[in-house]
Structure formats: structure tokens, C-alpha cells
Coordinates of C-alpha atoms in Angstrom, one line a residue:
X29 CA 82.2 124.8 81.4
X30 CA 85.0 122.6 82.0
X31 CA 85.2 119.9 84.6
X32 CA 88.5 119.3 86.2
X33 CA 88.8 116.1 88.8
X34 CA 91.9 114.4 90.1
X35 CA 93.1 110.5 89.1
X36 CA 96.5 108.8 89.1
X37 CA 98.6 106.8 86.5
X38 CA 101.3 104.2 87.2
X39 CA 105.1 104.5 86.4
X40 CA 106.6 101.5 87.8
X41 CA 105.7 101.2 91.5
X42 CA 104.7 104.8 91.7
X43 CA 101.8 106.9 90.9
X44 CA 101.5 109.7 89.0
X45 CA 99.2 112.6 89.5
X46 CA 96.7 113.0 86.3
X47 CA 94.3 116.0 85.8
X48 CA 90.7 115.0 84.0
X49 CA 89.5 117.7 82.2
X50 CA 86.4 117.4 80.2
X51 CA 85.0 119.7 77.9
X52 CA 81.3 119.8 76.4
X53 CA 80.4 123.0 74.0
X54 CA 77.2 121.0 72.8
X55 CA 77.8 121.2 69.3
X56 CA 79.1 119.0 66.5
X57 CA 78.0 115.5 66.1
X58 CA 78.0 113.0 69.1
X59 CA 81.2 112.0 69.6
X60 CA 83.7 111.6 72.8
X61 CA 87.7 112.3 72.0
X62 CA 90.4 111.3 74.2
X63 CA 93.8 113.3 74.3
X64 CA 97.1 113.0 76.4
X65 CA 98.8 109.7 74.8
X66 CA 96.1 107.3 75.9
X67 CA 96.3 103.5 75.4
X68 CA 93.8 101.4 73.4
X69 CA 92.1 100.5 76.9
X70 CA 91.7 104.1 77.9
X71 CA 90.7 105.2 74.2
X72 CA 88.0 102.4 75.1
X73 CA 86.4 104.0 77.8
X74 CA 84.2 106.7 75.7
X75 CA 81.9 103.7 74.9
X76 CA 81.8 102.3 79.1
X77 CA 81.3 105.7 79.9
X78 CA 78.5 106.5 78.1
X79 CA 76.9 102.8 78.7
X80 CA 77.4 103.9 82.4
X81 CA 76.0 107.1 82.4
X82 CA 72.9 105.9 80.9
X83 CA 72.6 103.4 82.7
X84 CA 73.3 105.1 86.0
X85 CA 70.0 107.9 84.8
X86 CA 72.5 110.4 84.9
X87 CA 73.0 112.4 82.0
X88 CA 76.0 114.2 79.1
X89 CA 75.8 116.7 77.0
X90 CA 75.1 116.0 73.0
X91 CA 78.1 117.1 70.8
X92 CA 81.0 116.7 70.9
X93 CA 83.0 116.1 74.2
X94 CA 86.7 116.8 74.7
X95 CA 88.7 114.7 77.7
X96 CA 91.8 115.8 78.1
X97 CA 94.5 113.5 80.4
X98 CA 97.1 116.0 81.9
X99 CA 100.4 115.6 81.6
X100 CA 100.2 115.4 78.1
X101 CA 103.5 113.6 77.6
X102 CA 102.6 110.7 79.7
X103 CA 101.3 107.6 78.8
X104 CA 97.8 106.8 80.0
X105 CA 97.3 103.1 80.2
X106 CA 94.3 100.7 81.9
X107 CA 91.0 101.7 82.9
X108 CA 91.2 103.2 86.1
X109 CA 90.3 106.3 84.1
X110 CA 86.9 105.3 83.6
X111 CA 85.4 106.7 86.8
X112 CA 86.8 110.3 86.9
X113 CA 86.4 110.6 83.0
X114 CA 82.1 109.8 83.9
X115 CA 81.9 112.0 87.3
X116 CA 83.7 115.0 84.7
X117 CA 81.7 114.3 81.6
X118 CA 78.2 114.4 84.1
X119 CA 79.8 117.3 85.9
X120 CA 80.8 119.7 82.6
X121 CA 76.5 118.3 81.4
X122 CA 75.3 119.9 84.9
X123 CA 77.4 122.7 85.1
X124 CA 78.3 121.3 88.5
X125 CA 81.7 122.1 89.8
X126 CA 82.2 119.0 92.3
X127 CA 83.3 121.2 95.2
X128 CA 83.7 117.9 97.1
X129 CA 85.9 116.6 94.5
X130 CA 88.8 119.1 94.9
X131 CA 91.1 117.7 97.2
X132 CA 90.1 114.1 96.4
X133 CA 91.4 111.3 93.9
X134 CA 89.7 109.3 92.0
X135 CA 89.9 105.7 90.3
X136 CA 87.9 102.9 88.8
X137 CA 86.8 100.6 86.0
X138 CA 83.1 101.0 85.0
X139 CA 81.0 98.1 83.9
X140 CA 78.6 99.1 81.2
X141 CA 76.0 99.2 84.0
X142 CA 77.7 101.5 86.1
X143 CA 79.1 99.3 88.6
X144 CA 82.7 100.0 89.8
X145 CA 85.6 97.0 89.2
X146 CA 88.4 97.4 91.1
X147 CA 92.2 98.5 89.4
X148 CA 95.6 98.2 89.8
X149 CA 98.2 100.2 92.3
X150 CA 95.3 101.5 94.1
X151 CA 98.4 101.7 97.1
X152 CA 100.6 103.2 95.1
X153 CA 97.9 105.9 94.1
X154 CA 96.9 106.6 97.8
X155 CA 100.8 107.2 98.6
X156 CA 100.8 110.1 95.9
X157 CA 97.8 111.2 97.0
X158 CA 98.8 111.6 100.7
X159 CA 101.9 113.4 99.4
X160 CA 100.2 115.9 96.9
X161 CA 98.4 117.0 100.2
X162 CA 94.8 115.4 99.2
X163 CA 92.2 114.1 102.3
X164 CA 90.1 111.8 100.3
X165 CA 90.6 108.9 97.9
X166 CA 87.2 107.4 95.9
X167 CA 88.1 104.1 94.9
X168 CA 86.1 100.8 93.6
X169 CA 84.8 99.0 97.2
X170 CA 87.1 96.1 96.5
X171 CA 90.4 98.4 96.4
X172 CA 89.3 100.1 100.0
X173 CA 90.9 98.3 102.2
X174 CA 94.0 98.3 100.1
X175 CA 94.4 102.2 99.9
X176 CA 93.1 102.2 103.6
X177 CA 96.4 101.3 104.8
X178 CA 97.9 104.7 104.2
X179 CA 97.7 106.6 107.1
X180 CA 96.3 110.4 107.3
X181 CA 93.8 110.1 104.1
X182 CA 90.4 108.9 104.2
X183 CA 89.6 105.9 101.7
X184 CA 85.4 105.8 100.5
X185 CA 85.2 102.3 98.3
X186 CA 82.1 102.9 95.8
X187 CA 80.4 100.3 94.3
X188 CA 78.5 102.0 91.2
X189 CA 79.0 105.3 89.4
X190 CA 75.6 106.8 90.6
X191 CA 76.7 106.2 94.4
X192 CA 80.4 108.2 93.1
X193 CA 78.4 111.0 91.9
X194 CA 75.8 111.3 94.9
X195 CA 78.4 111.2 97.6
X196 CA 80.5 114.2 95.9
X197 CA 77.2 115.7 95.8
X198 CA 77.0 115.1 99.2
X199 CA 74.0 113.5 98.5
X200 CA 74.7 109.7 99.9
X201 CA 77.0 109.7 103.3
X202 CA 79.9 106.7 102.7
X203 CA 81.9 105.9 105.9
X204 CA 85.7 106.2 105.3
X205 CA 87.1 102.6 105.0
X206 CA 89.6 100.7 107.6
X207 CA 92.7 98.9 107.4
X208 CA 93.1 95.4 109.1
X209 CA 96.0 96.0 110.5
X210 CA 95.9 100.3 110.7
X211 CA 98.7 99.5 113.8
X212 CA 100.7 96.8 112.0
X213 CA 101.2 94.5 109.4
X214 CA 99.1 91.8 111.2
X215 CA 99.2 88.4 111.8
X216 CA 100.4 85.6 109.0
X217 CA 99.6 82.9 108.4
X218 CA 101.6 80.0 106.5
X219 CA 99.9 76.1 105.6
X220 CA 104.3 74.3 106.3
X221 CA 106.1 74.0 109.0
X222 CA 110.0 73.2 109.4
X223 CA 109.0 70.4 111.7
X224 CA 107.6 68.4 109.3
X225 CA 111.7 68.2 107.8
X226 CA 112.6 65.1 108.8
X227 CA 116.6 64.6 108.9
X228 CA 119.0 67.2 107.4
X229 CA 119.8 68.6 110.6
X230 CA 123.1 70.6 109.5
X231 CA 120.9 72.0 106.4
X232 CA 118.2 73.7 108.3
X233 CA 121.1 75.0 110.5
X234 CA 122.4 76.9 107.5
X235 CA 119.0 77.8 106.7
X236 CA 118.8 79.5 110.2
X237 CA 122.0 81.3 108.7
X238 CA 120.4 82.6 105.8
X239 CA 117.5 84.1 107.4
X240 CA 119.2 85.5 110.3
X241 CA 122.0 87.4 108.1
X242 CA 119.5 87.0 104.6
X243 CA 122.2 85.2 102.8
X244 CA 121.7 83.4 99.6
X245 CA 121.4 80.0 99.8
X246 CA 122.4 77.1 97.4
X247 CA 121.4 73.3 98.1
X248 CA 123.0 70.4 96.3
X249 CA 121.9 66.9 96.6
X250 CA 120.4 64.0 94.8
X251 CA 116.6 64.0 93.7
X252 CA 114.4 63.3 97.0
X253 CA 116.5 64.6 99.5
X254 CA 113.9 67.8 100.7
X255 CA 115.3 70.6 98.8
X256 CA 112.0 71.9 97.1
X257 CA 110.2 71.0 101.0
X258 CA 113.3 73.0 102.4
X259 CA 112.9 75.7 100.5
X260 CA 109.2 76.2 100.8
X261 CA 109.6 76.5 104.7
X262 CA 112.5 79.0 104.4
X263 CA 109.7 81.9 104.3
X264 CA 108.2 80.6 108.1
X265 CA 111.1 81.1 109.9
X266 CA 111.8 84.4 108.7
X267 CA 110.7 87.5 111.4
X268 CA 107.4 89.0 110.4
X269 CA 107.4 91.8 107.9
X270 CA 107.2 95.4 109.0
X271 CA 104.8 97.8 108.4
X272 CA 107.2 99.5 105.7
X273 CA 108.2 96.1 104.5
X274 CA 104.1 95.3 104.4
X275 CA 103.3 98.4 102.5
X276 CA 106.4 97.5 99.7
X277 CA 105.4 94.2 98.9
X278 CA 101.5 94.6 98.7
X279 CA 102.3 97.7 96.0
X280 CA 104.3 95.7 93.7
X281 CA 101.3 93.0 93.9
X282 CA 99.2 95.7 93.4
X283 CA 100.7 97.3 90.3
X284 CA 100.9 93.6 89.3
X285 CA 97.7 92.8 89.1
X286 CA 97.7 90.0 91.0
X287 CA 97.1 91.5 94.8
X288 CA 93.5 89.6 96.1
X289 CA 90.1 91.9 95.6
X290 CA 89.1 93.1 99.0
X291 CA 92.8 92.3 100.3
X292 CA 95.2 94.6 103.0
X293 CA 98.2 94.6 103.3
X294 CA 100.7 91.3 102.5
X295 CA 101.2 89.8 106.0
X296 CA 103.5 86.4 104.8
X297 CA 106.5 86.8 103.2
X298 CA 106.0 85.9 99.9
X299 CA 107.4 82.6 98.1
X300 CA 107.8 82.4 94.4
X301 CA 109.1 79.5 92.8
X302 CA 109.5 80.7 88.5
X303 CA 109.0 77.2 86.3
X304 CA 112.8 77.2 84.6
X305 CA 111.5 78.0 80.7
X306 CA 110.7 81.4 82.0
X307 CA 111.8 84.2 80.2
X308 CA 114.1 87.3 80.6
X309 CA 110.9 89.5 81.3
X310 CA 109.1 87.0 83.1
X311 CA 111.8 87.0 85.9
X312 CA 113.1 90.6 86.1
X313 CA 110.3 92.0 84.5
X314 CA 109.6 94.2 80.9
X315 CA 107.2 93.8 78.2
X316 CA 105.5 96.6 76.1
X317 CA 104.1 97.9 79.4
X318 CA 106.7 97.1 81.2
X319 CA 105.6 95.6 84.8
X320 CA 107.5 93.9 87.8
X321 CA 108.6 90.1 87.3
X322 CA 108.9 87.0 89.8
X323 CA 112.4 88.8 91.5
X324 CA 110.2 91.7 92.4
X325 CA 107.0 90.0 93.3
X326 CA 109.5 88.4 95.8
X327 CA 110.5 91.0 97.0
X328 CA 111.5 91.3 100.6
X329 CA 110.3 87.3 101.2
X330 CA 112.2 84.1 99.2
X331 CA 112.9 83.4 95.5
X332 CA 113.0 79.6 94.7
X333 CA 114.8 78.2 91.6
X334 CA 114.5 74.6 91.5
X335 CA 117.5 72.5 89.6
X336 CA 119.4 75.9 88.7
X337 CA 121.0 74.8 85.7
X338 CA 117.6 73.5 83.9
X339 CA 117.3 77.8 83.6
X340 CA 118.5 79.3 80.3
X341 CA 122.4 80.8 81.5
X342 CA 121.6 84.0 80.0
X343 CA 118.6 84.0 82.4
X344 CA 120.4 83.1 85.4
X345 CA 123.2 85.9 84.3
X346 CA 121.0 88.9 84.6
X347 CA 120.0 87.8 88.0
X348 CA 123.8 89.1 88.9
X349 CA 122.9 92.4 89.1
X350 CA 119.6 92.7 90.7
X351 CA 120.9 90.3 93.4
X352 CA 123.4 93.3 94.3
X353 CA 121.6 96.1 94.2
X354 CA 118.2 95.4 95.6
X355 CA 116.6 96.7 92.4
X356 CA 115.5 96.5 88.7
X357 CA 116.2 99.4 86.3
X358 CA 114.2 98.7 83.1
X359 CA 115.2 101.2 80.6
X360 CA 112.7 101.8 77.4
X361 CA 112.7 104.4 74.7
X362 CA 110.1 106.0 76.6
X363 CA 111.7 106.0 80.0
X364 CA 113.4 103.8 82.5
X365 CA 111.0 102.3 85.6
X366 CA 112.7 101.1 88.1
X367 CA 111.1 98.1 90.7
X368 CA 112.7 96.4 93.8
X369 CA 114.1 93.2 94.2
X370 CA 115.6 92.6 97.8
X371 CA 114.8 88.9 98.0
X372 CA 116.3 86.1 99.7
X373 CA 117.7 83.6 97.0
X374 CA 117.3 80.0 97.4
X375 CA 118.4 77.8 94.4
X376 CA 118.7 74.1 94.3
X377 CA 120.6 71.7 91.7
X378 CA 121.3 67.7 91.4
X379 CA 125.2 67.4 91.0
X380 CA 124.7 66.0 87.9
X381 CA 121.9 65.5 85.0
X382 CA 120.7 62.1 86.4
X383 CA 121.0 63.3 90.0
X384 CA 123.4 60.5 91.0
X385 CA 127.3 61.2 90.6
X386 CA 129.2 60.4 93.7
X387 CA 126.5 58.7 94.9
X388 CA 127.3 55.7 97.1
X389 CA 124.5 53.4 96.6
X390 CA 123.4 54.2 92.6
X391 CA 125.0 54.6 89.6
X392 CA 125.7 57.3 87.8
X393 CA 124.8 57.5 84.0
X394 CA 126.0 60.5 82.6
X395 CA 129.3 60.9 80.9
X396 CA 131.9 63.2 82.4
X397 CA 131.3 65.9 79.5
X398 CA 127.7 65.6 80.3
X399 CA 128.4 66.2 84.0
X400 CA 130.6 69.5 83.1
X401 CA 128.1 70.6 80.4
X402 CA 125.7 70.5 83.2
X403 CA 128.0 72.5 85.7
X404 CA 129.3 74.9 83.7
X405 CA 125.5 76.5 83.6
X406 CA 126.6 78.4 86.6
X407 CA 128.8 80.7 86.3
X408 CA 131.9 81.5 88.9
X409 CA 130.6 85.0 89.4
X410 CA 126.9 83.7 89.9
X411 CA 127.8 81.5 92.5
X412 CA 130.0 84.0 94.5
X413 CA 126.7 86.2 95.1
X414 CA 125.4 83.2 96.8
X415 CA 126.9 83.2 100.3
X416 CA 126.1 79.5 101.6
X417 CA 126.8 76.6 99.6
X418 CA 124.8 73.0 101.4
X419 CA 125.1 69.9 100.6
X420 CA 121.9 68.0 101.1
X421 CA 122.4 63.6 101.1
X422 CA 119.8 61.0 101.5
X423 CA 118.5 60.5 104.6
X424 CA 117.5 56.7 106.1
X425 CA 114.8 55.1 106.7
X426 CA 115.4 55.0 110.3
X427 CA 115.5 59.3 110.1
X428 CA 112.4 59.1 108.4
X429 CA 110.4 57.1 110.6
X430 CA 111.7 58.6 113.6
X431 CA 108.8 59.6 115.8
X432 CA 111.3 62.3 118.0
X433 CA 110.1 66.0 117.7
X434 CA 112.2 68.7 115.9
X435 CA 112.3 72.3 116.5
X436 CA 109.5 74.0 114.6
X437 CA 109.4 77.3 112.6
X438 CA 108.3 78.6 115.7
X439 CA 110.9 78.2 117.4
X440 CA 113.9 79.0 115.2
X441 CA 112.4 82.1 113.8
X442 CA 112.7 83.3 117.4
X443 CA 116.6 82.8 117.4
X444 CA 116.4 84.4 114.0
X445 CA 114.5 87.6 115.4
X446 CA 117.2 87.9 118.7
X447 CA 120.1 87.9 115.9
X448 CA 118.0 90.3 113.6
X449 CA 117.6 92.5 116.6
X450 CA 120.8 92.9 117.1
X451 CA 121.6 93.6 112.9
X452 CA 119.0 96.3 113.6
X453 CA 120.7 97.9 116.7
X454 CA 124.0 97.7 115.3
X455 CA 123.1 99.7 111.4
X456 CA 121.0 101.8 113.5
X457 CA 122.9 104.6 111.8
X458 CA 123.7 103.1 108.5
X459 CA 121.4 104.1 105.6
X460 CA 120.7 101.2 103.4
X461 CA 122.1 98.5 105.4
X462 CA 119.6 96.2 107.1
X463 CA 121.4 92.8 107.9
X464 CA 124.7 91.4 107.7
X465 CA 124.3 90.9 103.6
X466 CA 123.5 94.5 103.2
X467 CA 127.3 95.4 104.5
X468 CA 129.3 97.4 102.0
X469 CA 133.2 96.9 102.2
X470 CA 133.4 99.5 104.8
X471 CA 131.1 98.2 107.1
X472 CA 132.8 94.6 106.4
X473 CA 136.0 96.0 108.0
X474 CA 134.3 97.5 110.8
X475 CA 132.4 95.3 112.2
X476 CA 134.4 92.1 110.9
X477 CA 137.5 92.5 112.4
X478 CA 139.6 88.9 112.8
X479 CA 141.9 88.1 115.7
X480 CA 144.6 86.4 114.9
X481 CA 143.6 82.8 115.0
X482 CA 141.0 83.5 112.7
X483 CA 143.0 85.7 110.4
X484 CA 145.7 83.0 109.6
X485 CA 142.9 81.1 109.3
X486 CA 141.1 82.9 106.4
X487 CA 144.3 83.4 104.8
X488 CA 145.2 79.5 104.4
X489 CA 141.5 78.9 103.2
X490 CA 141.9 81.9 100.6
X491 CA 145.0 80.3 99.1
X492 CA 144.2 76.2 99.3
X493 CA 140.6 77.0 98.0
X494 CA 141.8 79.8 96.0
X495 CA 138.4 82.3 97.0
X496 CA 137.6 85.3 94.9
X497 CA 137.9 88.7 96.7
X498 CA 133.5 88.5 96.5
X499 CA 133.7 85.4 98.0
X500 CA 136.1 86.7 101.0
X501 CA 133.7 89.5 102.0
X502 CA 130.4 86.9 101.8
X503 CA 132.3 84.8 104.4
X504 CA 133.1 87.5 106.5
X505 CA 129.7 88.5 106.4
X506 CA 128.4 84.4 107.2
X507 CA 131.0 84.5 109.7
X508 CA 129.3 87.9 111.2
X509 CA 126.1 86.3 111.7
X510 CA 127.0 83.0 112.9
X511 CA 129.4 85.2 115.6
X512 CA 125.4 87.0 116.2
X513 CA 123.7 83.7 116.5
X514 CA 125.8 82.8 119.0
X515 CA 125.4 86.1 121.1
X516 CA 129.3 86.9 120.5
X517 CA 130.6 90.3 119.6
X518 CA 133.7 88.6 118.3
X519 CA 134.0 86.4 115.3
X520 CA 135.7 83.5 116.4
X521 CA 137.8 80.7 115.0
X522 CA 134.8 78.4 115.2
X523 CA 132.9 81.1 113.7
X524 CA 134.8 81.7 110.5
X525 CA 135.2 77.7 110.0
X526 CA 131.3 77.1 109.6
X527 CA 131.0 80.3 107.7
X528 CA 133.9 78.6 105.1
X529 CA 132.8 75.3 104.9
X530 CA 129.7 76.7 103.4
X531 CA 131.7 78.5 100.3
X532 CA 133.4 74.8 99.6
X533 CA 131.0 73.3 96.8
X534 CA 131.9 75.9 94.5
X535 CA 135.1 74.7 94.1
X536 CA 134.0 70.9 94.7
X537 CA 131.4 71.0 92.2
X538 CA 132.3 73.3 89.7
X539 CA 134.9 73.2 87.3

């Protein structure tokens, strides 16, 4: 006979369905052959599987044993194979249909003595699976309460190949497994606080800014001054992730590899902070198998490049697009994947290689061609994609030491959620605009609008600091959500000024 079960494969952060089919005639010499393009890791399962079977005292037929992976034309890769590969092989030996087995999905690793390892995009699988209309998903125990967070499909977690094949046999009763947080994405949980920011009061006020509206953010300042410490807290004071924001984030970790064993969904927003000799691939992602890199596995939490210009330009350059567009399109001879990248950008630079030009109390060392080597690493059309430009100075000894409280992250993510509530309420209607940075031009002019005071106003700043047209709709956009901030339905004149003074280091600093 021939034994058909149910798996999935991965094509970027989506599953695909694949159809196991096994089949034993019982002649020929011993052998197991694997068709339907699979890689070298699912080419190596014929020797797990029959380690596993043995080991499991379940039993295959002799001869020769065909496993065909349907659809044919698409590339079969990892070893989440294994399990439905050993139920089917045992299954087609047996002459046992699985009539359990029809409407369910099946992945896992096998461990030569028939123990189940857990597998990537486990998520990703149970989302396919819900939409192809199947009840049940038999995963590795340690991927349960990962594919449990799909609503309207029960999730069994197996720890061995024996218990697999007894509970589709309906010989062993397994209790469907539970989300954490089947109601919500739960509580987080972060180690920083902003309080612990002594000083820099006007740069955690633009930090507000950025979350509120999710602007991108660029800090300048001497070494010491609390960019890195800045950044890190960036991710607190953002407002909790939603359940659809949850379930995005945990797949790309998932498909990544790098989600924790026995993990739920991703409750903190994630913080990633790429070393600046990474590569093209390592940041937007590619390879041979191409996978998601550090711009998706920030995805909808904070992006971190400390001293920006130490980055290879070219690396920095192909940020441009994916900054835009929320996304990554990787195109290969064999397809294009596609992974998301809606991140909050936070970069941070010294104004100059040693760290110290214009500084009032030490010297600068660096020659003024060193100084505009060292600038011109950042391009004009990089820098209008980031929205607010901050200076960040030494602070005193006297800010350090001082013993008076500051507002904690606490605190300001709550005015951050009241001016997100109100982003929310307003693009109610508008598909694929979240917050203020999402506006596309037409949104700009509508809910933008200058009075007068502020028009002349933007129109001297555009031709004294000589603003690209990029640059005019990111202010417009900083000016929206300072105008939110301050619970006014009009952008005012005081609005607009704090939104412009953040776009003035571009011209101060670069050439």
C-alpha cells in the first residue's frame, strides 16, 4: 500500500503544505530513496529513521522503500521531515492507514533513539495548517506551546516516535497543549529602566517622539554621553505588542532558529544591536538558504547601530529600502522570499573619529579630511529616512550624582500609549498605516494641514536649511505627533519648531 500523511516546509516566513508518501513493494535490496528536491539534511533522514524505528520496536518493510515529498518542484530542507517520513514508512509496513492522521500535520527531528527534537517555524506551520482546514498539529513537546498559540487547532507535543505512532493509533490519549497567553500576548518583562538615565533630559524627550509616532532616531555626541544606555531602554517605553504584532515577531524567530525551546509567544519588543563588520546577508538576510537577518529579527521592536559610520556604506545603503517599505524581498534563481522589517531605527555616531570635534573641554585630533572622510559614510538620502536628529553632550558631575527621581519607563510609555491611541483611532480606516511614520503623502496632507503661522514658518526653514522634499514630509509627520503628544488636533507653531530642530544636524554635521 501507500501511506500518505501531512507535513509542512518553509518559504520565507510561511509554510508550505507537503504530502509524505511512502511506498514499500518489499522487494529489491534494503534501501530507502528520497524524491521531491530534498536537501542533504532531508536525504539524511533514511538512516535516523530507520535507527528510530528500531529503536522505537516498531517495524518497516525489507526492500526497497520509496518517500516521495509532494510538491515535487519544491525544495525540501531541515529535518522536520523525519517524523512523518517514520509514522508513513511504519504505516505502508502495517498496512495501516492512520485514519487519525488525515486532517492532522505533522513535524519533527528524530534522534536515533526515537526521541522527538524540536524544528523550526513550527508557528508558521500551525498558520497553514489552520488555513488548509486541518484540526490537529503533532509536533516535538518543546514546539507545543509555540504552535499552541494559533487559535481553532488543537496542538499534541510528542516526545518519542513510539508515543507519535500510538496516539494516531489512538492507542495513548495526549491532552491538546495551551498557550500562555491564549487571550493576549502577556506580560513582558525588560532587566533597564529609563530612570536609571541620568541627565539628557531633552534626549529622552525626543525619544518619547520616536516611540509615540515610531520615528527613526539618530543620536550624536561624544563617547560616554549614554547613547548605547539610551538606546537599550528605547524598547521599555514602547506600548506592549499585540496579539498580531506577538504572533509576527515569534515566527520570524521561529523560522530563524533562534526562538527558545518550550517558548510562546514574544512578549518584549525585541532589541538587536548588529556588531558593524556584519555583512549584507547578516543584516537584511540571504545565504544559500536564504533566512531572515537582524532588520527582520527586529522586527516590530528597535534596531540599534552603534557609531553608524564604523558600518561598511554599502551596508548602511541597502538599509534605504527596507526602512521604507516595511519589508525584505530576497530574490534567488529559485524564487524570491520575502520577510518583514517594520523596525524602529536607532543609530548613534561620534561627530568625528576621535569623538571630540567641537568639544569644549578636549581636543580634537583628527584632521579636517579625516573628519569629512568620516561623515561622508552617511549618505544625504540615508539620513532623510531618519526623522529625528539629537544631539547628546556631556553631562556634569553634579547631573550624575543627583539623587532627584526621573520619570521611569513606566511612566512615559503611558503618554506614549494615549498618543498611540489616538494614531489608532484616527487610521482606523487606513490600510497599512499604523502611526504617524506610516503616513503616505496623501495622508500627510490630510491630516497635516498648517495654519498660517506655521506655514511661513516651514517655508523659511525649507529655504535657510535648504530641506529635501523627504525631509519636509518627515517633519510634518514629527510635527503630527508632537501636535498628538500634546492632545492638540492642530499642529501648531511650537509644534512644527521642535519637530525642525530635530532635522538640523544633517546639515550641521554633514557636509
Amino acid at each position: 500500500m501507500i501511506a500518505k500523511l501531512h507535513s509542512a516546509a518553509l518559504q520565507g516566513v510561511e509554510a508550505v503544505e507537503v504530502e509524505v508518501e511512502v511506498n514499500s513493494p518489499g522487494t529489491g535490496t534494503p534501501r530507502m530513496v528520497i524524491v521531491g528536491l530534498p536537501d542533504a539534511a532531508v536525504r539524511e533522514s533514511t538512516e535516523r529513521v530507520s535507527s528510530a524505528v528500531h529503536a522505537s520496536a516498531l517495524t518497516k518493510d525489507d526492500g526497497v522503500i520509496t518517500i516521495n515529498l509532494a510538491p515535487a518542484d519544491l525544495k525540501k530542507e531541515g529535518p522536520s521531515f523525519d517524523l512523518p517520513i517514520a509514522l508513513a514508512v511504519v504505516a505502508c509496513a502495517q498496512n495501516n492507514r492512520l485514519e487519525r492522521a488525515v486532517d492532522c500535520q505533522i513535524l519533527g527531528e528524530l534522534a536515533l533513539d526515537g526521541s522527538v527534537r524540536p524544528v523550526k517555524g513550527v508557528l508558521s506551520a500551525a498558520i497553514e495548517a489552520k488555513a488548509r482546514g486541518k484540526r490537529r498539529l503533532l509536533v516535538p513537546e518543546q514546539n507545543a506551546r509555540e504552535a499552541a498559540a494559533v487559535d481553532g487547532i488543537e496542538v499534541f507535543g510528542v516526545r518519542g516516535l513510539r508515543q507519535a505512532w500510538d496516539f494516531l493509533n489512538g492507542e495513548e490519549a495526549l491532552a491538546p497543549a495551551r498557550a500562555i497567553d491564549s487571550n493576549g500576548c502577556g506580560e513582558r518583562s525588560y532587566s533597564v529602566d529609563l530612570e536609571e538615565v541620568k541627565g539628557q533630559q531633552h534626549v529622552k524627550r525626543a525619544f518619547e517622539v520616536a516611540a509615540a509616532g515610531s520615528h527613526n532616531l539618530l543620536m550624536v555626541g561624544p563617547p560616554g554621553t549614554g547613547k548605547s544606555m539610551l538606546a537599550k531602554r528605547l524598547p521599555t517605553i514602547l506600548p506592549d505588542m499585540t496579539r498580531g504584532e506577538a504572533i509576527e515577531t515569534t515566527r520570524v524567530y521561529s523560522i530563524s532558529g533562534v526562538l527558545d525551546p518550550g517558548a510562546g509567544l514574544l512578549r518584549t519588543r525585541p532589541f538587536r544591536s548588529p556588531h558593524h563588520t556584519i555583512s549584507n546577508a547578516g543584516l537584511l538576510g540571504g545565504g544559500s538558504n536564504p533566512g531572515p537577518g537582524e532588520i527582520s529579527l527586529a522586527h516590530n521592536g528597535v534596531l540599534f547601530l552603534d557609531e553608524l559610520p564604523e558600518f561598511r556604506r554599502q551596508t548602511l545603503e541597502v538599509l534605504r529600502q527596507p526602512l521604507e517599505d516595511g519589508q525584505v524581498t530576497i530574490s534567488r534563481a529559485a524564487g524570491t522570499l520575502t520577510f518583514p522589517s517594520k523596525v524602529l531605527l536607532v543609530g548613534s555616531l561620534n561627530p568625528c573619529p576621535c569623538g571630540y570635534f567641537a568639544d569644549p573641554l578636549r581636543d580634537c585630533s583628527c584632521s579636517p579630511r579625516q573628519v569629512e572622510h568620516y561623515r561622508q559614510k552617511i549618505s544625504g538620502p540615508l539620513l532623510d529616512r531618519i526623522d529625528l536628529h539629537v544631539e547628546v553632550p556631556l553631562i556634569d558631575f553634579r547631573q550624575l550624582s543627583s539623587r532627584e527621581p526621573t520619570e521611569n519607563s513606566a511612566t512615559v510609555r503611558g503618554r506614549v500609549e494615549k498618543c498611540r491611541a489616538w494614531q489608532e483611532d484616527r487610521f482606523r480606516d487606513v490600510p497599512g498605516v499604523r502611526v504617524n511614520s506610516d503616513m503616505r503623502p496623501k495622508q500627510v496632507r490630510q491630516y497635516c494641514e498648517l495654519d498660517r503661522e506655521s506655514s511661513n514658518l516651514m517655508e523659511q526653514a525649507m529655504e535657510q536649511l535648504n530641506f529635501s522634499a523627504r525631509a519636509y514630509d518627515r517633519i510634518l509627520k514629527v510635527a503630527r505627533t508632537v501636535a498628538d503628544l500634546d492632545d492638540s488636533d492642530l499642529i501648531r507653531a511650537t509644534h512644527l519648531m521642535e519637530a525642525i530642530q530635530y532635522r538640523s544636524l544633517d546639515r550641521k554635521l554633514m557636509p
